[in-house]
Every structure is written in C-alpha cells, then in structure tokens.
Coordinates of C-alpha atoms and ligand atoms in Angstrom, one line a residue:
M2 CA 65.0 113.1 67.8
E3 CA 63.4 110.0 68.7
K4 CA 65.9 107.1 67.6
P5 CA 64.3 103.9 66.5
P6 CA 65.0 100.8 69.0
E7 CA 68.0 98.8 67.5
L8 CA 67.4 95.3 66.5
R9 CA 69.2 92.1 67.2
E10 CA 70.9 90.8 64.1
N11 CA 68.1 88.1 63.8
G12 CA 65.3 91.0 63.7
T13 CA 63.8 90.2 67.3
P14 CA 63.9 93.4 69.5
P15 CA 66.4 93.4 72.3
A16 CA 65.3 92.0 75.6
V17 CA 66.7 93.5 78.7
L18 CA 70.0 91.9 79.8
S19 CA 70.7 91.2 83.5
N20 CA 74.1 92.4 84.7
A21 CA 74.9 88.7 85.0
E22 CA 74.3 87.9 81.7
I23 CA 76.7 90.6 80.3
A24 CA 79.4 89.1 83.0
D25 CA 79.0 85.6 81.6
R26 CA 79.9 87.2 77.9
L27 CA 82.7 88.7 79.4
S28 CA 84.3 85.9 81.3
G29 CA 83.7 83.6 78.2
L30 CA 85.5 85.9 76.1
A31 CA 88.3 85.8 78.7
Q32 CA 88.0 82.1 78.9
M33 CA 88.6 82.1 75.1
L34 CA 91.2 84.9 74.9
S35 CA 93.3 82.8 77.4
T36 CA 93.4 79.8 75.2
Q37 CA 94.9 82.0 72.4
K38 CA 98.3 83.7 73.1
E39 CA 96.4 86.7 74.8
N40 CA 98.1 89.0 77.1
P41 CA 97.1 87.4 80.4
Y42 CA 96.7 91.0 82.1
K43 CA 93.9 91.6 79.0
V44 CA 92.4 88.2 80.6
K45 CA 92.7 89.2 83.9
A46 CA 91.3 92.6 83.2
Y47 CA 88.0 90.8 81.9
H48 CA 87.7 88.4 84.5
R49 CA 87.9 91.5 86.9
A50 CA 85.1 93.3 85.2
A51 CA 82.8 90.6 85.0
A52 CA 83.2 90.0 88.9
R53 CA 82.5 93.6 89.2
I54 CA 79.5 94.1 87.0
R55 CA 77.7 91.0 88.8
N56 CA 77.5 92.7 92.2
L57 CA 76.4 96.4 90.8
P58 CA 72.7 97.6 91.4
D59 CA 72.6 99.6 88.5
S60 CA 71.3 98.1 85.1
L61 CA 74.0 98.3 82.7
D62 CA 71.9 97.4 79.9
E63 CA 69.7 100.6 80.8
M64 CA 72.7 102.7 81.0
V65 CA 74.0 101.6 77.7
R66 CA 70.4 102.7 76.0
H67 CA 70.7 105.9 77.7
E68 CA 74.5 106.4 76.7
E69 CA 75.7 106.9 79.9
D70 CA 79.4 107.0 80.7
L71 CA 80.2 103.0 81.8
T72 CA 84.1 104.0 82.8
R73 CA 83.3 105.8 85.6
F74 CA 83.0 102.4 87.6
S75 CA 86.3 101.0 88.8
G76 CA 87.4 98.1 86.7
I77 CA 85.6 99.5 83.6
G78 CA 87.9 100.9 81.1
T79 CA 87.0 102.1 77.5
G80 CA 87.8 98.7 76.0
I81 CA 85.6 96.7 78.4
A82 CA 82.9 99.4 78.2
S83 CA 82.7 99.3 74.3
A84 CA 82.6 95.4 74.6
I85 CA 79.6 95.9 77.3
R86 CA 77.8 98.0 74.5
E87 CA 78.1 95.5 71.9
I88 CA 76.7 92.9 74.1
V89 CA 73.6 95.1 75.0
K90 CA 73.1 96.0 71.2
T91 CA 73.6 92.8 69.9
G92 CA 73.2 90.0 72.7
T93 CA 76.6 89.0 72.1
L94 CA 80.1 89.9 71.0
A95 CA 81.4 89.5 67.6
K96 CA 85.0 88.2 69.2
L97 CA 83.5 85.8 71.5
E98 CA 81.3 84.2 68.6
R99 CA 84.2 84.1 66.2
L100 CA 86.7 82.4 68.7
R101 CA 84.1 79.9 69.8
G102 CA 83.4 79.1 66.3
E103 CA 87.2 78.5 65.4
A104 CA 87.9 76.6 68.5
T105 CA 87.2 72.7 69.0
P106 CA 84.2 71.8 71.1
A107 CA 86.4 71.1 74.2
V108 CA 87.8 74.4 74.0
A109 CA 84.4 76.4 73.4
E110 CA 83.0 74.5 76.4
L111 CA 85.4 75.8 78.8
S112 CA 83.9 79.3 77.8
G113 CA 81.0 78.9 80.2
H114 CA 83.2 77.8 83.1
P115 CA 85.1 80.9 84.2
R116 CA 86.6 79.2 87.2
L117 CA 88.5 76.8 85.2
D118 CA 91.8 77.9 84.0
P119 CA 91.7 76.9 80.1
K120 CA 95.4 76.4 80.0
R121 CA 95.5 74.0 83.0
V122 CA 92.6 72.1 81.4
L123 CA 94.0 71.7 78.3
R124 CA 97.3 70.4 79.4
V125 CA 95.1 67.9 81.3
Y126 CA 93.1 66.9 78.1
K127 CA 96.2 66.3 76.4
K128 CA 97.9 64.3 78.7
L129 CA 94.9 61.8 79.5
N130 CA 93.8 62.1 76.1
I131 CA 90.1 63.4 76.9
S132 CA 88.1 66.3 75.5
S133 CA 85.2 66.9 77.5
L134 CA 84.0 68.4 81.0
A135 CA 82.3 65.0 81.4
E136 CA 85.7 63.1 81.2
L137 CA 87.3 65.8 83.0
R138 CA 84.9 64.9 85.9
E139 CA 85.1 61.4 85.7
R140 CA 88.9 61.5 86.2
I141 CA 88.6 63.8 88.9
E142 CA 86.2 61.5 90.7
N143 CA 88.5 58.4 90.6
G144 CA 91.3 60.3 91.5
E145 CA 93.6 60.2 88.4
I146 CA 94.4 63.8 88.2
E147 CA 95.2 64.0 91.7
K148 CA 97.8 61.1 91.2
I149 CA 99.3 62.5 88.0
F150 CA 99.0 66.1 88.4
G151 CA 99.1 66.7 92.1
S152 CA 96.8 68.0 94.4
R153 CA 96.9 71.5 93.5
M154 CA 95.6 70.9 90.1
A155 CA 92.9 68.6 91.6
Q156 CA 91.8 71.2 93.7
H157 CA 91.6 73.7 91.1
I158 CA 89.6 71.6 88.8
R159 CA 86.9 70.4 91.6
Q160 CA 86.4 74.2 92.4
G161 CA 86.3 75.1 88.9
L162 CA 83.8 72.1 88.3
T163 CA 81.5 72.9 91.3
E164 CA 78.5 75.2 90.9
T165 CA 78.8 76.8 94.5
H166 CA 76.3 79.2 95.5
A167 CA 78.6 79.9 98.9
M168 CA 80.9 83.1 99.3
L169 CA 83.7 83.9 101.6
L170 CA 82.1 86.2 104.2
Y171 CA 84.4 88.9 103.5
R172 CA 83.8 88.7 99.8
A173 CA 80.3 89.6 100.6
D174 CA 81.2 92.9 102.3
D175 CA 81.1 95.2 99.2
L176 CA 77.6 93.3 98.3
R177 CA 75.9 93.7 101.3
E178 CA 76.7 97.7 101.5
L179 CA 75.4 98.0 97.8
I180 CA 72.2 96.1 98.6
E181 CA 71.5 98.0 101.9
E182 CA 72.0 101.2 99.9
F183 CA 69.6 100.0 97.2
L184 CA 67.2 99.1 99.6
L185 CA 67.2 102.4 101.5
N186 CA 67.6 104.6 98.4
A187 CA 66.4 102.9 95.3
C188 CA 63.6 100.8 97.1
R189 CA 63.0 103.4 100.0
V190 CA 62.8 101.4 102.9
R191 CA 62.9 103.5 105.9
R192 CA 65.2 101.0 107.7
A193 CA 67.4 98.1 106.7
D194 CA 69.6 95.7 109.0
V195 CA 71.3 92.7 107.9
A196 CA 71.0 89.7 109.7
G197 CA 71.4 85.7 109.2
D198 CA 74.6 84.2 108.8
Y199 CA 76.4 87.3 107.9
R200 CA 75.4 88.6 111.0
R201 CA 76.8 86.0 113.0
R202 CA 79.9 86.4 111.1
V203 CA 80.1 82.7 109.5
E204 CA 83.0 82.2 107.5
V205 CA 81.2 81.1 104.5
I206 CA 77.7 82.1 103.6
E207 CA 75.2 81.3 101.2
E208 CA 72.3 83.8 101.6
L209 CA 72.1 87.7 102.8
V210 CA 69.3 88.6 104.9
F211 CA 67.7 91.9 105.5
V212 CA 64.9 93.0 108.1
I213 CA 63.1 95.9 106.5
E214 CA 60.6 98.5 107.4
T215 CA 58.4 99.8 104.3
D216 CA 54.7 100.7 103.8
D217 CA 55.0 99.2 100.2
F218 CA 56.5 95.9 100.4
P219 CA 55.1 94.9 96.5
K220 CA 57.0 98.0 95.4
V221 CA 60.2 96.7 97.2
I222 CA 59.8 93.5 95.6
E223 CA 59.1 95.0 92.1
R224 CA 62.2 97.3 92.5
M225 CA 64.3 94.3 94.0
Q226 CA 63.8 92.7 90.6
R227 CA 65.5 95.3 88.8
Y228 CA 68.8 95.0 90.6
G229 CA 71.5 94.8 88.4
G230 CA 69.4 94.7 85.3
R231 CA 67.4 91.8 86.5
T232 CA 67.5 89.7 89.6
P233 CA 64.9 86.7 89.5
L234 CA 62.5 86.5 92.4
I235 CA 62.6 83.0 93.7
E236 CA 59.4 83.0 96.2
A237 CA 57.2 86.0 98.1
G238 CA 54.6 86.4 100.6
A239 CA 53.0 89.0 102.3
D240 CA 55.9 90.1 104.7
H241 CA 58.9 88.2 103.1
A242 CA 60.7 87.6 99.5
S243 CA 63.7 85.6 98.3
F244 CA 65.5 86.7 95.3
A245 CA 68.5 85.0 93.2
L246 CA 71.3 87.3 93.2
S247 CA 73.7 87.2 90.4
S248 CA 76.7 86.4 92.6
G249 CA 75.0 83.1 93.4
L250 CA 74.2 84.3 97.1
L251 CA 70.1 83.9 98.2
L252 CA 68.7 87.4 98.9
R253 CA 66.2 87.2 101.6
L254 CA 63.7 90.4 102.6
Q255 CA 61.8 90.0 106.0
R256 CA 59.3 93.0 106.5
S257 CA 59.0 94.0 109.6
A258 CA 57.0 97.0 111.5
D259 CA 59.0 99.1 114.0
E260 CA 57.4 97.4 117.0
D261 CA 58.4 93.8 115.9
W262 CA 61.9 94.9 115.0
G263 CA 63.6 92.9 117.8
F264 CA 61.6 89.7 117.2
H265 CA 62.4 89.8 113.5
L266 CA 66.1 90.4 114.2
V267 CA 66.4 87.7 116.6
A268 CA 64.4 85.4 114.4
C269 CA 66.4 86.2 111.4
T270 CA 70.0 85.9 112.9
G271 CA 70.0 83.0 115.2
S272 CA 70.9 79.7 114.2
K273 CA 68.1 77.2 113.9
T274 CA 69.8 75.5 117.3
H275 CA 69.9 78.8 118.8
L276 CA 66.3 79.4 118.2
K277 CA 65.1 76.4 119.3
K278 CA 66.8 76.5 122.3
L279 CA 65.8 80.3 122.9
T280 CA 62.2 79.0 122.4
A281 CA 62.5 76.1 124.7
A282 CA 63.7 78.7 127.3
T283 CA 60.8 81.0 126.8
V284 CA 58.0 80.6 124.7
P285 CA 57.2 79.0 121.2
L286 CA 58.1 81.3 118.3
R287 CA 54.4 81.9 117.7
E288 CA 54.2 83.8 120.8
L289 CA 57.3 85.6 120.9
R290 CA 56.1 86.9 117.6
S291 CA 52.9 88.2 119.0
Q292 CA 54.3 90.0 121.5
S293 CA 55.9 93.5 120.7
F294 CA 59.7 93.8 121.1
T295 CA 61.2 97.1 119.7
S296 CA 64.5 96.0 120.2
E297 CA 66.3 92.4 120.7
K298 CA 67.5 93.8 124.1
M299 CA 64.0 94.2 125.1
L300 CA 63.4 90.6 124.0
Y301 CA 66.2 88.9 126.3
R302 CA 65.6 91.0 128.9
R303 CA 62.1 90.0 129.2
F304 CA 62.6 86.3 129.7
G305 CA 65.5 87.3 132.2
L306 CA 68.2 86.5 129.7
Q307 CA 71.4 88.6 129.3
Y308 CA 71.9 90.4 125.7
I309 CA 73.5 87.5 123.3
E310 CA 76.3 88.8 120.9
P311 CA 75.5 87.9 117.3
E312 CA 78.2 85.6 117.2
L313 CA 77.3 83.5 119.8
R314 CA 73.8 82.6 118.5
E315 CA 74.7 79.0 117.3
G316 CA 73.0 76.8 120.0
Y317 CA 75.9 76.1 122.2
D318 CA 75.6 77.2 125.5
E319 CA 74.9 80.8 125.2
I320 CA 71.1 80.5 126.5
E321 CA 71.9 79.1 129.6
R322 CA 74.7 81.3 130.4
A323 CA 72.5 84.1 129.4
K324 CA 70.4 83.0 131.8
T325 CA 72.8 82.6 134.7
G326 CA 74.6 85.6 133.9
T327 CA 77.7 84.0 132.7
L328 CA 78.1 85.1 129.3
P329 CA 81.5 85.6 128.1
R330 CA 82.9 89.2 127.6
L331 CA 84.2 88.6 123.7
V332 CA 87.6 89.9 122.8
T333 CA 87.6 92.9 120.6
A334 CA 89.9 94.4 118.7
K335 CA 91.1 97.0 121.7
D336 CA 92.5 94.0 123.4
I337 CA 95.2 93.1 120.7
R338 CA 98.9 94.3 122.0
G339 CA 100.8 92.6 119.0
E340 CA 101.2 90.4 116.0
L341 CA 102.4 87.1 116.5
H342 CA 102.4 85.7 112.6
A343 CA 103.8 88.1 109.7
H344 CA 106.3 87.3 106.6
S345 CA 108.6 89.8 105.4
L346 CA 111.1 90.2 102.4
S347 CA 113.1 87.7 103.7
S348 CA 110.6 84.8 102.8
D349 CA 107.5 85.2 100.4
G350 CA 106.4 88.8 102.2
V351 CA 106.7 92.1 100.0
D352 CA 107.5 94.3 103.1
S353 CA 110.7 94.8 105.0
I354 CA 111.0 94.1 108.6
E355 CA 111.1 97.7 109.2
D356 CA 108.0 98.4 107.2
M357 CA 106.1 95.8 108.8
A358 CA 107.1 97.0 112.3
Q359 CA 106.4 100.6 111.7
A360 CA 102.6 99.6 110.3
V361 CA 101.9 97.3 113.4
R362 CA 103.4 100.3 115.7
E363 CA 100.7 102.6 113.9
R364 CA 98.1 100.0 115.0
G365 CA 98.9 100.9 118.3
Y366 CA 100.9 97.2 118.8
E367 CA 103.4 96.7 121.1
Y368 CA 105.2 94.1 119.3
I369 CA 105.5 92.0 116.0
G370 CA 107.0 88.7 115.6
I371 CA 108.7 88.2 112.2
T372 CA 108.0 84.5 111.3
D373 CA 109.6 84.0 107.6
H374 CA 109.2 80.3 106.3
S375 CA 112.0 77.9 107.2
Q376 CA 114.5 76.4 104.9
S377 CA 112.5 73.3 103.4
L378 CA 110.1 75.3 102.0
R379 CA 111.9 76.7 99.2
I380 CA 108.7 77.8 97.1
A381 CA 107.8 80.1 99.6
G382 CA 111.7 81.4 99.9
G383 CA 112.5 79.5 103.1
V384 CA 115.2 81.3 104.9
S385 CA 118.4 78.9 105.1
V386 CA 120.2 78.8 108.4
G387 CA 122.9 81.3 107.6
D388 CA 120.2 83.7 106.9
L389 CA 118.3 83.1 109.5
W390 CA 121.5 83.9 111.9
Q391 CA 121.7 87.1 110.0
Q392 CA 118.2 88.1 110.7
I393 CA 118.6 87.5 114.2
R394 CA 121.4 89.7 114.5
H395 CA 119.6 92.4 112.4
I396 CA 116.7 92.5 114.3
D397 CA 118.9 92.6 117.5
K398 CA 120.3 95.7 116.2
V399 CA 116.9 97.4 115.2
N400 CA 115.7 96.4 118.6
R401 CA 118.4 98.5 120.3
R402 CA 117.0 101.8 118.6
L403 CA 113.7 101.3 119.4
R404 CA 111.8 102.3 122.5
S405 CA 108.4 100.8 123.9
F406 CA 108.4 98.7 121.0
R407 CA 109.9 95.0 120.3
I408 CA 110.7 93.3 117.1
L409 CA 110.4 89.4 118.1
K410 CA 112.9 86.9 116.3
S411 CA 110.7 84.1 115.3
S412 CA 109.8 81.7 112.4
E413 CA 107.4 79.9 110.8
V414 CA 109.0 76.5 111.1
D415 CA 108.0 73.7 109.1
I416 CA 106.8 70.5 110.7
L417 CA 108.6 67.9 108.6
A418 CA 107.0 64.6 107.6
D419 CA 108.5 62.7 110.3
G420 CA 107.2 65.2 113.1
S421 CA 110.9 67.1 113.3
L422 CA 111.4 70.8 112.9
D423 CA 113.1 72.6 110.2
Y424 CA 115.9 74.0 112.4
P425 CA 118.6 72.7 114.4
D426 CA 117.5 73.1 118.1
E427 CA 120.9 75.3 118.8
L428 CA 119.1 78.0 116.2
L429 CA 115.7 77.8 117.4
K430 CA 116.7 78.5 121.1
E431 CA 118.2 82.0 119.5
L432 CA 114.5 82.6 118.7
D433 CA 112.0 84.3 121.0
Y434 CA 109.3 81.8 120.0
T435 CA 108.2 79.9 116.8
V436 CA 105.1 79.3 115.1
C437 CA 105.2 75.5 113.7
S438 CA 102.8 74.6 110.6
I439 CA 102.4 71.7 108.3
H440 CA 102.9 72.7 104.4
S441 CA 103.6 69.6 103.0
R442 CA 102.2 65.7 103.2
F443 CA 98.5 66.7 103.6
A444 CA 97.5 63.4 102.5
L445 CA 99.0 61.3 105.3
D446 CA 96.1 59.4 107.2
K447 CA 94.4 61.1 110.5
I448 CA 96.9 59.0 112.8
A449 CA 99.8 59.6 111.4
Q450 CA 99.4 63.3 110.9
T451 CA 98.1 63.4 114.6
E452 CA 101.6 61.6 115.8
R453 CA 103.5 63.8 113.4
L454 CA 101.9 66.9 115.1
L455 CA 102.3 65.2 118.6
R456 CA 106.0 64.7 118.0
A457 CA 106.6 68.0 116.8
M458 CA 105.0 69.6 120.1
D459 CA 107.3 67.4 121.9
N460 CA 110.3 69.5 121.0
R461 CA 110.6 72.3 123.8
Y462 CA 111.2 75.3 121.1
F463 CA 107.7 74.6 119.7
N464 CA 105.3 77.4 120.7
I465 CA 102.2 78.0 118.7
L466 CA 100.7 75.4 116.1
G467 CA 100.1 77.6 112.9
H468 CA 96.7 77.3 111.0
A469 CA 96.1 73.9 112.8
T470 CA 94.3 72.0 109.9
G471 CA 95.8 73.6 106.6
R472 CA 92.0 74.2 105.3
L473 CA 91.4 76.7 102.4
L474 CA 87.6 77.5 102.5
L475 CA 85.7 76.7 99.1
K476 CA 89.0 75.1 98.0
R477 CA 90.2 72.1 99.9
P478 CA 89.3 70.7 103.2
G479 CA 91.9 70.4 106.0
Y480 CA 94.1 67.6 106.2
E481 CA 92.9 64.8 108.8
V482 CA 93.8 65.2 112.5
E483 CA 92.5 64.0 115.8
I484 CA 92.1 67.6 117.2
E485 CA 91.2 67.0 120.7
R486 CA 94.4 64.9 120.9
V487 CA 96.6 67.7 119.5
I488 CA 94.6 70.1 122.0
D489 CA 95.2 67.9 124.7
H490 CA 98.9 67.4 124.0
A491 CA 99.2 71.5 123.5
R492 CA 97.9 71.7 127.0
Q493 CA 100.3 69.3 128.4
N494 CA 103.3 70.5 126.8
G495 CA 102.6 74.2 127.3
C496 CA 102.1 75.1 123.4
F497 CA 99.6 77.4 122.0
V498 CA 97.4 77.4 118.9
E499 CA 96.5 80.1 116.5
I500 CA 93.3 81.7 114.6
N501 CA 94.7 82.3 111.4
S502 CA 92.6 85.4 110.3
S503 CA 93.3 85.0 106.6
P504 CA 89.6 85.2 105.2
D505 CA 89.8 81.9 103.2
R506 CA 91.6 80.0 106.0
L507 CA 90.2 81.1 109.6
D508 CA 91.9 77.9 110.7
L509 CA 91.2 77.0 113.9
S510 CA 87.5 76.6 113.0
A511 CA 85.4 78.5 115.8
E512 CA 84.5 75.0 117.1
N513 CA 88.3 73.8 117.4
A514 CA 89.0 77.4 118.9
R515 CA 86.0 76.5 121.3
R516 CA 87.7 73.4 122.1
A517 CA 91.1 74.6 122.7
A518 CA 89.8 77.5 124.9
A519 CA 87.8 74.9 127.2
A520 CA 90.9 73.0 127.5
G521 CA 92.8 75.9 128.6
V522 CA 95.1 76.2 125.7
M523 CA 95.4 80.0 124.9
I524 CA 94.9 81.1 121.2
A525 CA 96.7 83.7 119.2
V526 CA 94.5 85.6 116.9
S527 CA 97.3 85.9 114.1
T528 CA 97.2 87.4 110.4
D529 CA 99.8 85.7 108.6
S530 CA 100.1 88.9 107.1
H531 CA 102.5 89.2 103.8
S532 CA 102.5 92.8 103.4
T533 CA 101.4 95.8 105.8
G534 CA 98.3 95.9 104.1
E535 CA 97.0 92.6 105.4
L536 CA 97.6 93.4 109.1
E537 CA 93.8 94.7 109.6
L538 CA 92.9 91.3 108.6
V539 CA 92.9 90.8 112.2
R540 CA 89.4 91.8 112.4
C541 CA 88.6 88.5 110.4
G542 CA 90.2 86.6 113.2
L543 CA 88.5 88.5 115.8
D544 CA 85.0 87.5 114.4
Q545 CA 86.2 84.0 114.5
A546 CA 87.7 84.2 118.0
R547 CA 84.2 85.9 119.2
R548 CA 82.5 83.0 117.5
A549 CA 84.4 80.7 119.5
G550 CA 83.4 82.6 122.6
L551 CA 87.0 84.0 123.4
Q552 CA 87.7 86.6 126.0
K553 CA 90.4 88.7 126.2
S554 CA 92.3 86.2 128.8
D555 CA 92.1 83.4 126.1
T556 CA 93.9 85.4 123.8
L557 CA 97.6 85.1 123.7
N558 CA 98.7 88.3 121.8
S559 CA 96.7 90.3 124.3
L560 CA 99.1 89.9 126.6
P561 CA 102.1 92.2 127.1
W562 CA 105.3 90.7 125.7
S563 CA 107.0 90.4 129.6
K564 CA 104.2 88.1 130.2
L565 CA 104.2 86.3 126.9
Q566 CA 108.1 85.7 127.1
R567 CA 107.6 83.7 130.1
L568 CA 104.8 81.3 128.5
F569 CA 107.0 81.0 125.7
R570 CA 109.8 79.2 128.2
R571 CA 109.4 75.8 128.3
Ligands
ZN6 ZN1 102.0 78.6 106.9
ZN7 ZN1 102.6 81.9 107.4

C-alpha cells in the first residue's frame, strides 16, 4: 500500500537531509545534554555516532524512508537510531528543541559548537562574568583565559572555536577507504588511486585527491553529490571536480585515461615545489601532459630519473638525486628491531611490562625499552626513586628467563625547568639508556628553552630526546626552541632524537628529522605506546621518517642491542 509522504510540522514536504545535517543535530543534543546532569557515556555515544555518520556514504535519510535497519552500523544503537528517524521525519529532535528553549542564550549557542566542552566553557563564563562566544573569543585573544585557567583550557577553547578543515592524516584512513569503495561500486569507476597530501603521508591534510578512470564523468559527479545524502559540488570541469565532504575535507577527483595515468598521478601527488623542480628538469607541465605515460615509473624513466617515492616528492633535493641515481633507500617496517619508548602499568600505561614485552616479541622485535615517567610527573603516575630501583631488579629477573629477547631498563626522564634530570645520577647510571623529555614550562622563551635542553644533554646519562618540540597537531604548537642548536649539541654529545609516532605528535617534524639526519644524529622511530595496541603506530612514525628521507642506517632502533649498547655509553 502506498503511504502518503509525511509532512514536516509546518506542513512543507520534507527535504532530503544530508548525513552532515543529521550529525549536527545529534552533536547539538549531546552538547545540550552535557550541560544538564546527563550520563557522560550517553553524551559520548551521541558525539561518537555523529562523527561516524559524517563519513558514511549511504544516505541515512533515504534509509529511514525505506525503513532500513540503522543499527547495523557500529556506534548506532536503538536509541540513536530512533533519534535519527525523528530527525529525518521532522527535521529536528523534540528533545533538542525543548532543551534549547529552556536554556539561556549562552548555553543554547554552545549546541552549535560540538568541539567545545560546555561544562568547561560555562566555568569560564561564570568566572569571567561573560555570556557569549564573541566575548569568549575576545578573552582568548587577549590571553586572559590562559593566564587564569592555564594552557590546557586555552588550548581546548582555541581548538573548539576554530572552523578548521584540516584533519590528522590517520583520521582520514577510514574515509579514504569508504570513498574509494563508493567510487568503485556506486560510481562504477574502473580505477581509483588516491594521490595528493594523503599519498605523500603529510601529517595533517585538508583534501583527498583521487585519480579515476571512467567513461561517464558527469554520472560520477552526479552520484558523488549523493554521497552521505548530500555532498555539495564546489566546482567541476570536463575532467575534474571538487566536493565539500561533511567531515570538512575537500574531495578532488581527477579523471584520467589509462594512457595518462602516470602523468596524472605524478601531477596530483607532488607538492607544488616538487612539480616546479620536476618540470624545470624535464619539460613544462603542458608538454608532459601531451605525452603518454601509463605509469609514474615510465614518466620518470623517460627523463633519466630514478623512481621517486611519494613521501619524497616535497621539492627538497629529490630531483637532483633522482638524476644522479643517489636517492635514499627509505627505511621500512622490516628494518625495525626494537621499541625504545613505551610505558607500562608502573606509570600511565595500561599493560604490564611482561605483556608489553610479549607484544613486541610477536612483532618480531628483539628488545623493548620500558620508559615510564619519572618522579616529578605526578599526573602521569611518575615512578619514585624507590619504585624505579624495584623495577630495575624486576626487569633483571625477567631478563634472566628470556632468550634472544631483552627488556631494557629505562625511563622517560623529565627535563626539569633548570635543565637538570629528574633522577639522581647514581640511579640513572643503572639504566640501559634514557629518553629525556620536556613536559612542563612550555612557555619559556626560545633562548631559555634551548639552554634548558642543551644543559640536559650535558648530563652523560642523557641518551634520546623525546618528542622534541612537544607539539600536538591541530591542538597546540610546540614550545619554541632553536632546533639547529639542539641538533648540533646532540651530535657533539653523542645524544639522539626520536620521531614520536603518536599520530597527533609526529615530533620531530619531517623537516627537523631531515636536519638531524643531515647533521649525522641518529633517530629513534618510537611509538610512546601506553598499551600493546599502540605498538603498531610505528607505521605512522615510519611514514614520517620516510618523508624525512631516512634510511635504515639513520634509524637508531634498526640496530641490534649489542650495537646500541655501545652507542648509549657516553
Ligand atoms: Zn612524554
Ligand atoms: Zn612517553
């Protein structure tokens, strides 16, 4: 039986809602609920569902109209499914509207900013006696919030107020996969290869670029506009189109024929500088385009160049080196023999030393260094002098039972404000090596911060500098430091630096890692794992290392322990 189309409350026929619009309402509700005394798990569940929905290719609106089961998507339970049905049928949620109606304008305004935590913001409102986002913006700009509430709060608010379109590279993995599938299945393209920043493994990206092969480009454009219910088309030409994805990223499609595949991949992958240097060394882009290259290798070979790995196409010296056949052989996962930065239950990790050791053994590693936090870092469960002595004895005991594997006695030692290390020398000398990091006083000026690091490196028990600038991508810039001086001092003192593989750190940056390697300072690619599940994040650090042009011989943890041991004795 034909059902009459349902009408919105005001009598207009319902328009199709995009998944993004549905997600906005769910996160709006989460925001309003969190100002009430609602169960925080429920609030989180709404936020999580909203984030998940933003990436989905299928139109939820359509699914609701066809009475399909929404709970088959992870993160969508029966409660959220019925909320989605209500949104599609009425354009909103009665509960959201009611809560908004009851709330003060200051609170209602927050429902549109899902990245701000209402509870924290309301605390600021109360203390500063303000009541709008405009005022909040003003107080963040003039530094008042940082002064009164500290840097964490300032960070949170700054991030919540920015309408950023950027995304951490590793957050885009799912989205890339979903879009690729959609292109191949729903849009019926014959071939789709991701290119752009994503392929170069740039740590923060703003767009996804695909090179695609299709006979019917207009149809692809039409279908793509229905991704997630509705995905606005920004511009289109005969062989390219751009869309605004609801996650905030830009999606760019480049159509290519099979015989031009190599050209388009090269043109869509390289950075601007890379392409400039490439065309300077070969022929102008227009001429390149008029020739036929079915693969990238073919294009590079035609001009006497070695194949250049995507991670290197940034416009440093890769073109000259490709010409002379001297490109680096980039480090790979197979080269890694151990983990040098990992936490356990002794500080803020969630797994025992034994479980961490077992997990890296299963990865085929030969050693793991246990680097729990040192005594001063109380918020992260810093280990007291007495407890570290105990841990040392415990590891010795465990090691006696192990064959062809070794747990290294270590610590992530805080570098204190004056540049001294957080344990006495007679304890430090019992460790196999140290990772030394800054976790406090980020606001010191550049000179003072640099001096602090140099002083710390003067201690003969300083081995590896942990997360060299303290940056958190899309959250806070690192502390200011004269990196050249730090690298130079590391070289003179036989110290090392790490690439911290945590996807929101990736610190050293590729640029700084390149500098360190050029100065002859070896680099540890470490995960800073706080659980066994994080050990696989080494792939993110390796991407970064490859972007820096690092080879196996530049990578500290590609050495066996017997060699490392000698390097760590200063
Ligand atoms: Zn740390
Ligand atoms: Zn750590």
